[in-house]
PDB file of C-alpha atoms in Angstrom:
ATOM      1  CA  MET A   1      -0.171   0.215   0.002  1.00 90.00           C
ATOM      2  CA  LEU A   2       1.143   3.170  -1.425  1.00 94.00           C
ATOM      3  CA  CYS A   3       2.166   6.001   1.347  1.00 98.00           C
ATOM      4  CA  THR A   4      -1.905   8.292   1.261  1.00 95.00           C
ATOM      5  CA  SER A   5       0.609  11.561   2.433  1.00 96.00           C
ATOM      6  CA  CYS A   6       3.875  10.958  -0.222  1.00 96.00           C
ATOM      7  CA  LYS A   7       2.377   8.924  -2.407  1.00 95.00           C
ATOM      8  CA  GLN A   8       5.000   8.001  -3.473  1.00 95.00           C
ATOM      9  CA  ARG A   9       6.691   5.491  -0.473  1.00 97.00           C
ATOM     10  CA  GLU A  10       5.693   1.396   0.502  1.00 97.00           C
ATOM     11  CA  ALA A  11       3.311   2.548   3.742  1.00 97.00           C
ATOM     12  CA  ILE A  12       4.986   0.790   6.910  1.00 97.00           C
ATOM     13  CA  ILE A  13       1.779   2.175   8.819  1.00 97.00           C
ATOM     14  CA  PHE A  14      -2.283   1.840   9.112  1.00 97.00           C
ATOM     15  CA  ARG A  15      -3.393   4.276  11.206  1.00 96.00           C
ATOM     16  CA  LYS A  16      -6.795   2.730  11.906  1.00 93.00           C
ATOM     17  CA  TYR A  17      -7.782   5.761  14.182  1.00 94.00           C
ATOM     18  CA  SER A  18      -6.955   8.638  11.009  1.00 93.00           C
ATOM     19  CA  GLY A  19      -7.689   6.075   8.182  1.00 94.00           C
ATOM     20  CA  GLU A  20      -4.186   7.404   7.162  1.00 96.00           C
ATOM     21  CA  HIS A  21      -1.406   4.984   5.414  1.00 98.00           C
ATOM     22  CA  LEU A  22       2.300   6.699   5.960  1.00 98.00           C
ATOM     23  CA  CYS A  23       6.166   5.596   4.915  1.00 98.00           C
ATOM     24  CA  LEU A  24       8.190   6.201   7.026  1.00 98.00           C
ATOM     25  CA  GLN A  25       9.877   9.485   6.167  1.00 98.00           C
ATOM     26  CA  CYS A  26       5.608  10.561   6.366  1.00 98.00           C
ATOM     27  CA  LEU A  27       5.616   9.108   9.186  1.00 98.00           C
ATOM     28  CA  ARG A  28       9.016  11.006  10.973  1.00 98.00           C
ATOM     29  CA  ARG A  29       7.079  14.532   9.910  1.00 97.00           C
ATOM     30  CA  SER A  30       3.487  13.631  11.292  1.00 98.00           C
ATOM     31  CA  LEU A  31       5.733  12.856  14.567  1.00 98.00           C
ATOM     32  CA  GLY A  32       7.670  16.149  14.747  1.00 97.00           C
ATOM     33  CA  LYS A  33       4.891  18.129  13.523  1.00 97.00           C
ATOM     34  CA  ARG A  34       2.068  16.766  16.021  1.00 98.00           C
ATOM     35  CA  LEU A  35       4.765  17.729  18.716  1.00 98.00           C
ATOM     36  CA  ARG A  36       5.143  20.675  17.465  1.00 97.00           C
ATOM     37  CA  GLN A  37       1.787  21.634  17.438  1.00 97.00           C
ATOM     38  CA  THR A  38       1.247  20.185  20.943  1.00 98.00           C
ATOM     39  CA  VAL A  39       4.052  22.889  22.020  1.00 97.00           C
ATOM     40  CA  GLY A  40       2.004  25.009  20.451  1.00 96.00           C
ATOM     41  CA  LYS A  41      -0.937  24.625  21.709  1.00 96.00           C
ATOM     42  CA  PHE A  42      -0.654  24.501  25.358  1.00 96.00           C
ATOM     43  CA  SER A  43       2.484  26.916  25.193  1.00 96.00           C
ATOM     44  CA  LEU A  44       4.487  23.993  26.987  1.00 97.00           C
ATOM     45  CA  LEU A  45       7.639  25.361  26.044  1.00 96.00           C
ATOM     46  CA  ARG A  46       9.170  29.256  25.582  1.00 95.00           C
ATOM     47  CA  GLU A  47      12.272  30.029  23.613  1.00 94.00           C
ATOM     48  CA  ASP A  48      14.745  30.851  26.713  1.00 94.00           C
ATOM     49  CA  ASP A  49      13.481  27.506  28.829  1.00 96.00           C
ATOM     50  CA  ARG A  50      16.477  25.720  31.042  1.00 97.00           C
ATOM     51  CA  ILE A  51      15.022  22.326  30.540  1.00 97.00           C
ATOM     52  CA  LEU A  52      15.394  19.645  32.664  1.00 97.00           C
ATOM     53  CA  LEU A  53      14.809  16.272  30.482  1.00 98.00           C
ATOM     54  CA  VAL A  54      14.264  13.044  32.350  1.00 97.00           C
ATOM     55  CA  LEU A  55      15.734   9.764  30.491  1.00 96.00           C
ATOM     56  CA  LEU A  56      13.386   6.867  31.961  1.00 95.00           C
ATOM     57  CA  GLY A  57      15.022   4.140  30.325  1.00 94.00           C
ATOM     58  CA  PHE A  58      12.293   3.200  28.371  1.00 95.00           C
ATOM     59  CA  GLU A  59      12.225   1.877  25.027  1.00 96.00           C
ATOM     60  CA  THR A  60      10.684   4.577  23.378  1.00 97.00           C
ATOM     61  CA  GLU A  61      13.585   6.643  24.641  1.00 97.00           C
ATOM     62  CA  ARG A  62      16.236   7.606  21.843  1.00 97.00           C
ATOM     63  CA  PRO A  63      13.515   8.261  19.536  1.00 98.00           C
ATOM     64  CA  ALA A  64      11.464  10.700  21.517  1.00 98.00           C
ATOM     65  CA  VAL A  65      14.904  12.389  22.222  1.00 98.00           C
ATOM     66  CA  GLU A  66      15.876  12.367  18.636  1.00 97.00           C
ATOM     67  CA  ILE A  67      12.694  14.219  18.143  1.00 97.00           C
ATOM     68  CA  PHE A  68      12.213  16.752  20.363  1.00 98.00           C
ATOM     69  CA  LEU A  69      16.078  17.536  20.337  1.00 97.00           C
ATOM     70  CA  ASP A  70      15.009  18.106  16.050  1.00 96.00           C
ATOM     71  CA  MET A  71      12.584  20.677  16.974  1.00 96.00           C
ATOM     72  CA  GLU A  72      14.527  22.313  19.883  1.00 94.00           C
ATOM     73  CA  ARG A  73      17.322  22.660  17.178  1.00 91.00           C
ATOM     74  CA  ASN A  74      15.302  25.965  15.910  1.00 88.00           C
ATOM     75  CA  PHE A  75      15.494  27.498  19.478  1.00 90.00           C
ATOM     76  CA  PRO A  76      19.039  28.388  20.318  1.00 87.00           C
ATOM     77  CA  GLY A  77      17.961  30.211  23.352  1.00 91.00           C
ATOM     78  CA  VAL A  78      17.094  26.294  24.585  1.00 94.00           C
ATOM     79  CA  VAL A  79      19.251  25.410  27.193  1.00 94.00           C
ATOM     80  CA  ILE A  80      18.837  21.082  27.694  1.00 96.00           C
ATOM     81  CA  SER A  81      20.558  18.942  30.525  1.00 96.00           C
ATOM     82  CA  CYS A  82      18.920  15.421  31.422  1.00 96.00           C
ATOM     83  CA  LEU A  83      18.599  13.479  34.812  1.00 96.00           C
ATOM     84  CA  ALA A  84      19.633   9.244  33.528  1.00 94.00           C
ATOM     85  CA  VAL A  85      17.465   7.601  36.087  1.00 92.00           C
ATOM     86  CA  SER A  86      18.502   4.627  34.103  1.00 89.00           C
ATOM     87  CA  ARG A  87      22.306   2.859  32.819  1.00 88.00           C
ATOM     88  CA  ASP A  88      20.465   2.738  29.092  1.00 90.00           C
ATOM     89  CA  SER A  89      19.868   6.347  29.272  1.00 94.00           C
ATOM     90  CA  VAL A  90      23.857   6.718  30.181  1.00 93.00           C
ATOM     91  CA  GLU A  91      24.276   5.636  27.125  1.00 94.00           C
ATOM     92  CA  THR A  92      21.798   7.896  24.993  1.00 94.00           C
ATOM     93  CA  ALA A  93      23.120  10.726  26.911  1.00 95.00           C
ATOM     94  CA  LYS A  94      25.983  10.050  25.195  1.00 94.00           C
ATOM     95  CA  GLU A  95      24.640   8.813  21.861  1.00 95.00           C
ATOM     96  CA  PHE A  96      23.163  12.728  21.527  1.00 96.00           C
ATOM     97  CA  GLU A  97      25.759  14.662  23.539  1.00 95.00           C
ATOM     98  CA  LEU A  98      23.761  15.489  26.118  1.00 95.00           C
ATOM     99  CA  GLN A  99      24.921  17.601  29.029  1.00 94.00           C
ATOM    100  CA  ILE A 100      24.285  14.838  32.263  1.00 94.00           C
ATOM    101  CA  GLU A 101      22.870  17.075  35.367  1.00 93.00           C
ATOM    102  CA  ASP A 102      23.353  13.905  36.881  1.00 90.00           C
ATOM    103  CA  ILE A 103      22.555  10.248  36.625  1.00 90.00           C
ATOM    104  CA  SER A 104      20.232   8.717  39.893  1.00 85.00           C
ATOM    105  CA  ILE A 105      19.132   5.218  39.200  1.00 82.00           C
ATOM    106  CA  SER A 106      16.246   4.126  39.733  1.00 75.00           C
ATOM    107  CA  ARG A 107      15.520   0.902  41.633  1.00 76.00           C
ATOM    108  CA  SER A 108      11.216   0.865  41.867  1.00 78.00           C
ATOM    109  CA  SER A 109       9.113  -2.045  40.766  1.00 80.00           C
ATOM    110  CA  SER A 110       6.789  -1.420  38.025  1.00 91.00           C
ATOM    111  CA  ARG A 111       7.289   1.133  35.483  1.00 93.00           C
ATOM    112  CA  TRP A 112       4.090   3.524  37.293  1.00 94.00           C
ATOM    113  CA  ASP A 113       6.606   3.597  40.504  1.00 92.00           C
ATOM    114  CA  HIS A 114       8.934   4.638  38.456  1.00 93.00           C
ATOM    115  CA  ILE A 115       7.369   7.236  36.314  1.00 95.00           C
ATOM    116  CA  ILE A 116       6.708   9.305  40.031  1.00 94.00           C
ATOM    117  CA  GLU A 117      10.024   8.706  41.029  1.00 93.00           C
ATOM    118  CA  ALA A 118      11.922   9.783  38.852  1.00 94.00           C
ATOM    119  CA  SER A 119       9.486  12.794  39.131  1.00 95.00           C
ATOM    120  CA  LYS A 120      10.160  13.107  42.036  1.00 94.00           C
ATOM    121  CA  GLN A 121      13.797  13.500  41.738  1.00 93.00           C
ATOM    122  CA  ALA A 122      13.408  15.650  39.177  1.00 95.00           C
ATOM    123  CA  ILE A 123      12.191  18.079  41.003  1.00 95.00           C
ATOM    124  CA  GLN A 124      15.209  17.615  44.115  1.00 93.00           C
ATOM    125  CA  LYS A 125      17.716  17.773  41.284  1.00 91.00           C
ATOM    126  CA  SER A 126      16.329  20.865  40.269  1.00 91.00           C
ATOM    127  CA  ILE A 127      16.704  22.624  43.042  1.00 86.00           C
ATOM    128  CA  ASN A 128      18.839  26.167  43.142  1.00 84.00           C
ATOM    129  CA  LYS A 129      19.391  25.241  39.258  1.00 90.00           C
ATOM    130  CA  ASP A 130      16.972  27.411  37.620  1.00 91.00           C
ATOM    131  CA  PHE A 131      15.234  24.861  35.362  1.00 96.00           C
ATOM    132  CA  THR A 132      12.416  26.057  34.268  1.00 96.00           C
ATOM    133  CA  LYS A 133      11.567  23.427  33.312  1.00 97.00           C
ATOM    134  CA  ILE A 134      11.228  19.461  33.377  1.00 98.00           C
ATOM    135  CA  VAL A 135      10.226  17.524  30.652  1.00 98.00           C
ATOM    136  CA  LEU A 136       9.470  14.366  31.098  1.00 97.00           C
ATOM    137  CA  PRO A 137       8.996  11.833  27.877  1.00 97.00           C
ATOM    138  CA  LEU A 138       5.445  10.360  28.070  1.00 98.00           C
ATOM    139  CA  PHE A 139       3.722   8.861  25.266  1.00 98.00           C
ATOM    140  CA  LEU A 140      -0.331   8.418  24.727  1.00 98.00           C
ATOM    141  CA  ASP A 141      -0.722   4.756  26.181  1.00 98.00           C
ATOM    142  CA  ASP A 142       1.712   5.469  29.765  1.00 97.00           C
ATOM    143  CA  VAL A 143      -0.882   9.248  30.449  1.00 96.00           C
ATOM    144  CA  VAL A 144      -3.818   6.677  29.798  1.00 96.00           C
ATOM    145  CA  GLY A 145      -2.245   3.713  32.306  1.00 96.00           C
ATOM    146  CA  LEU A 146      -1.824   6.390  34.893  1.00 94.00           C
ATOM    147  CA  PHE A 147      -4.692   7.600  34.582  1.00 91.00           C
ATOM    148  CA  LEU A 148      -6.187   3.384  34.978  1.00 92.00           C
ATOM    149  CA  LEU A 149      -4.080   2.657  37.418  1.00 91.00           C
ATOM    150  CA  GLY A 150      -5.536   5.491  39.360  1.00 87.00           C
ATOM    151  CA  ALA A 151      -8.539   4.361  38.805  1.00 85.00           C
ATOM    152  CA  LEU A 152      -7.446   0.706  40.494  1.00 86.00           C
ATOM    153  CA  ARG A 153      -5.852   2.149  43.486  1.00 84.00           C
ATOM    154  CA  ASN A 154      -8.909   4.943  43.877  1.00 80.00           C
ATOM    155  CA  TYR A 155      -7.064   7.768  43.410  1.00 78.00           C
ATOM    156  CA  PRO A 156      -3.835   8.629  40.510  1.00 75.00           C
ATOM    157  CA  PRO A 157       0.237   9.196  41.303  1.00 85.00           C
ATOM    158  CA  ALA A 158       0.320  11.270  37.890  1.00 90.00           C
ATOM    159  CA  TRP A 159      -2.503  13.420  35.939  1.00 88.00           C
ATOM    160  CA  VAL A 160      -0.982  14.614  32.504  1.00 93.00           C
ATOM    161  CA  ILE A 161      -3.494  17.593  31.323  1.00 93.00           C
ATOM    162  CA  ASN A 162      -2.696  19.077  28.446  1.00 94.00           C
ATOM    163  CA  GLY A 163       0.546  18.030  28.384  1.00 96.00           C
ATOM    164  CA  ARG A 164       1.551  19.174  32.218  1.00 96.00           C
ATOM    165  CA  VAL A 165       1.724  16.474  34.812  1.00 96.00           C
ATOM    166  CA  LEU A 166       0.324  16.616  38.257  1.00 93.00           C
ATOM    167  CA  LEU A 167       1.704  14.394  40.929  1.00 92.00           C
ATOM    168  CA  GLY A 168      -1.673  14.073  42.689  1.00 82.00           C
ATOM    169  CA  ASP A 169      -3.728  16.674  42.169  1.00 76.00           C
ATOM    170  CA  ARG A 170      -1.160  19.532  42.245  1.00 84.00           C
ATOM    171  CA  ARG A 171       1.702  21.478  40.049  1.00 88.00           C
ATOM    172  CA  THR A 172       5.326  21.213  40.614  1.00 92.00           C
ATOM    173  CA  GLU A 173       7.907  23.676  40.560  1.00 93.00           C
ATOM    174  CA  PRO A 174       9.757  23.898  37.901  1.00 95.00           C
ATOM    175  CA  PRO A 175       6.410  22.679  35.911  1.00 97.00           C
ATOM    176  CA  ILE A 176       6.791  18.651  34.644  1.00 98.00           C
ATOM    177  CA  ILE A 177       5.426  18.605  30.793  1.00 98.00           C
ATOM    178  CA  THR A 178       5.285  16.374  28.323  1.00 98.00           C
ATOM    179  CA  PRO A 179       4.969  17.395  24.656  1.00 98.00           C
ATOM    180  CA  PHE A 180       5.088  13.709  23.378  1.00 98.00           C
ATOM    181  CA  PHE A 181       1.511  12.686  25.736  1.00 98.00           C
ATOM    182  CA  ARG A 182      -0.565  12.886  22.158  1.00 98.00           C
ATOM    183  CA  ILE A 183       1.969  10.120  20.687  1.00 98.00           C
ATOM    184  CA  PRO A 184       0.904   6.241  20.258  1.00 98.00           C
ATOM    185  CA  THR A 185       4.046   4.496  21.683  1.00 98.00           C
ATOM    186  CA  GLU A 186       4.090   1.952  18.488  1.00 98.00           C
ATOM    187  CA  GLU A 187       4.093   5.281  16.020  1.00 98.00           C
ATOM    188  CA  ILE A 188       7.271   6.892  18.048  1.00 98.00           C
ATOM    189  CA  LEU A 189       8.687   3.139  18.085  1.00 98.00           C
ATOM    190  CA  LEU A 190       8.780   2.455  14.294  1.00 98.00           C
ATOM    191  CA  LEU A 191      10.805   5.116  13.891  1.00 98.00           C
ATOM    192  CA  ILE A 192      14.409   2.308  15.045  1.00 97.00           C
ATOM    193  CA  GLY A 193      12.317  -0.070  13.592  1.00 96.00           C
ATOM    194  CA  LYS A 194      10.941  -1.855  16.101  1.00 97.00           C
ATOM    195  CA  ASN A 195       6.543  -3.244  17.073  1.00 96.00           C
ATOM    196  CA  TRP A 196       5.559  -2.509  20.581  1.00 96.00           C
ATOM    197  CA  GLU A 197       5.094  -5.562  22.906  1.00 95.00           C
ATOM    198  CA  PRO A 198       3.979  -3.830  26.036  1.00 96.00           C
ATOM    199  CA  LYS A 199       4.729  -6.509  28.445  1.00 94.00           C
ATOM    200  CA  ASP A 200       2.851  -3.994  31.053  1.00 95.00           C
ATOM    201  CA  LYS A 201      -0.655  -5.707  32.066  1.00 96.00           C
ATOM    202  CA  ILE A 202      -2.092  -1.955  32.025  1.00 96.00           C
ATOM    203  CA  LEU A 203      -0.684  -1.610  28.831  1.00 97.00           C
ATOM    204  CA  GLN A 204      -1.507  -4.659  27.497  1.00 98.00           C
ATOM    205  CA  SER A 205      -4.836  -4.167  28.090  1.00 97.00           C
ATOM    206  CA  ILE A 206      -4.838  -0.807  26.050  1.00 97.00           C
ATOM    207  CA  ASN A 207      -3.142  -2.181  23.638  1.00 97.00           C
ATOM    208  CA  GLU A 208      -5.901  -4.833  23.196  1.00 97.00           C
ATOM    209  CA  LEU A 209      -8.975  -2.043  23.358  1.00 97.00           C
ATOM    210  CA  GLU A 210      -6.614   0.370  21.047  1.00 97.00           C
ATOM    211  CA  ASN A 211      -6.657  -2.827  18.323  1.00 95.00           C
ATOM    212  CA  GLU A 212     -10.402  -3.627  18.788  1.00 95.00           C
ATOM    213  CA  PHE A 213     -11.656  -0.038  19.237  1.00 96.00           C
ATOM    214  CA  PRO A 214      -9.506   2.229  17.788  1.00 96.00           C
ATOM    215  CA  GLY A 215      -9.445   5.723  18.529  1.00 96.00           C
ATOM    216  CA  SER A 216      -9.887   4.436  22.522  1.00 97.00           C
ATOM    217  CA  ARG A 217      -7.115   5.903  23.521  1.00 97.00           C
ATOM    218  CA  PHE A 218      -7.507  10.011  22.298  1.00 96.00           C
ATOM    219  CA  ASN A 219     -11.569   9.214  24.001  1.00 96.00           C
ATOM    220  CA  ILE A 220     -10.243   8.198  27.576  1.00 95.00           C
ATOM    221  CA  LEU A 221      -7.166  10.990  27.313  1.00 94.00           C
ATOM    222  CA  ASN A 222     -10.212  13.457  27.167  1.00 93.00           C
ATOM    223  CA  SER A 223     -12.940  11.993  28.907  1.00 91.00           C
ATOM    224  CA  TYR A 224     -10.383  11.992  31.473  1.00 86.00           C
ATOM    225  CA  ARG A 225      -8.975  15.911  30.902  1.00 87.00           C
ATOM    226  CA  ASN A 226     -12.938  17.138  31.379  1.00 88.00           C
ATOM    227  CA  LEU A 227     -12.917  14.165  34.295  1.00 81.00           C
ATOM    228  CA  PHE A 228      -9.985  16.587  36.046  1.00 79.00           C
ATOM    229  CA  LEU A 229     -11.591  20.021  35.371  1.00 75.00           C
ATOM    230  CA  SER A 230     -14.759  19.293  36.203  1.00 74.00           C
ATOM    231  CA  GLN A 231     -13.727  18.245  39.791  1.00 68.00           C
ATOM    232  CA  LYS A 232     -11.883  21.063  40.112  1.00 60.00           C
ATOM    233  CA  HIS A 233     -14.176  22.613  38.650  1.00 45.00           C
ATOM    234  CA  ARG A 234     -16.547  21.758  41.466  1.00 53.00           C
ATOM    235  CA  LYS A 235     -13.894  22.416  44.530  1.00 53.00           C
ATOM    236  CA  LEU A 236     -13.530  25.889  43.418  1.00 40.00           C
ATOM    237  CA  MET A 237     -17.456  26.604  43.811  1.00 38.00           C
ATOM    238  CA  GLU A 238     -17.816  24.888  46.586  1.00 42.00           C
ATOM    239  CA  ALA A 239     -14.942  26.770  48.391  1.00 40.00           C
ATOM    240  CA  ILE A 240     -16.361  30.127  47.530  1.00 35.00           C
TER     241      ILE A 240
END
């Protein structure tokens, strides 16, 4: 099947939620565009930010860093350092010639605890360092997974609302943001020629749901955003 965008190259993916067939080059271009649009739409980054990029060591890390740096090359005033929380992340930092602010190997037993612990470590490392943003490379499936985990625990360990990561339901200082939250995991992995085979049970369930009902991840994302905002509005009204 030919790519529906360039109409020249062979497609490597069919986006069931949009009906597009895309080749590798057009997929890369599409993801880069979505990243830039997300940053712009939700005002996640500025041209003079000092960024602490948290490298979690997940399978998505290398392509995530690549498209993020491609975007930031247009903003020479941005300063990027990284916090490596896994041994693989140290190698990623070296590959992309990133300045390593610190290495703090996480001992968390689960993917979700790893995300929360890394977020808290990043906040601690940012004290007196003048960082204006912490960037956490979480993708659509991670964001939906955090919400579902919260449903299982009766309280989410973190919310991602319009690209801003809230620990519990509170904003952090400096802000933690994730400009990748509208990018599906399987799409970013295709940039390095890998198929997504989730090992985590929650991610497996999300993958199965998406395969059966294309677009369900975006529907959950939008629904829980509205749920969060309505809860905050209700609390505000009760306080008046």
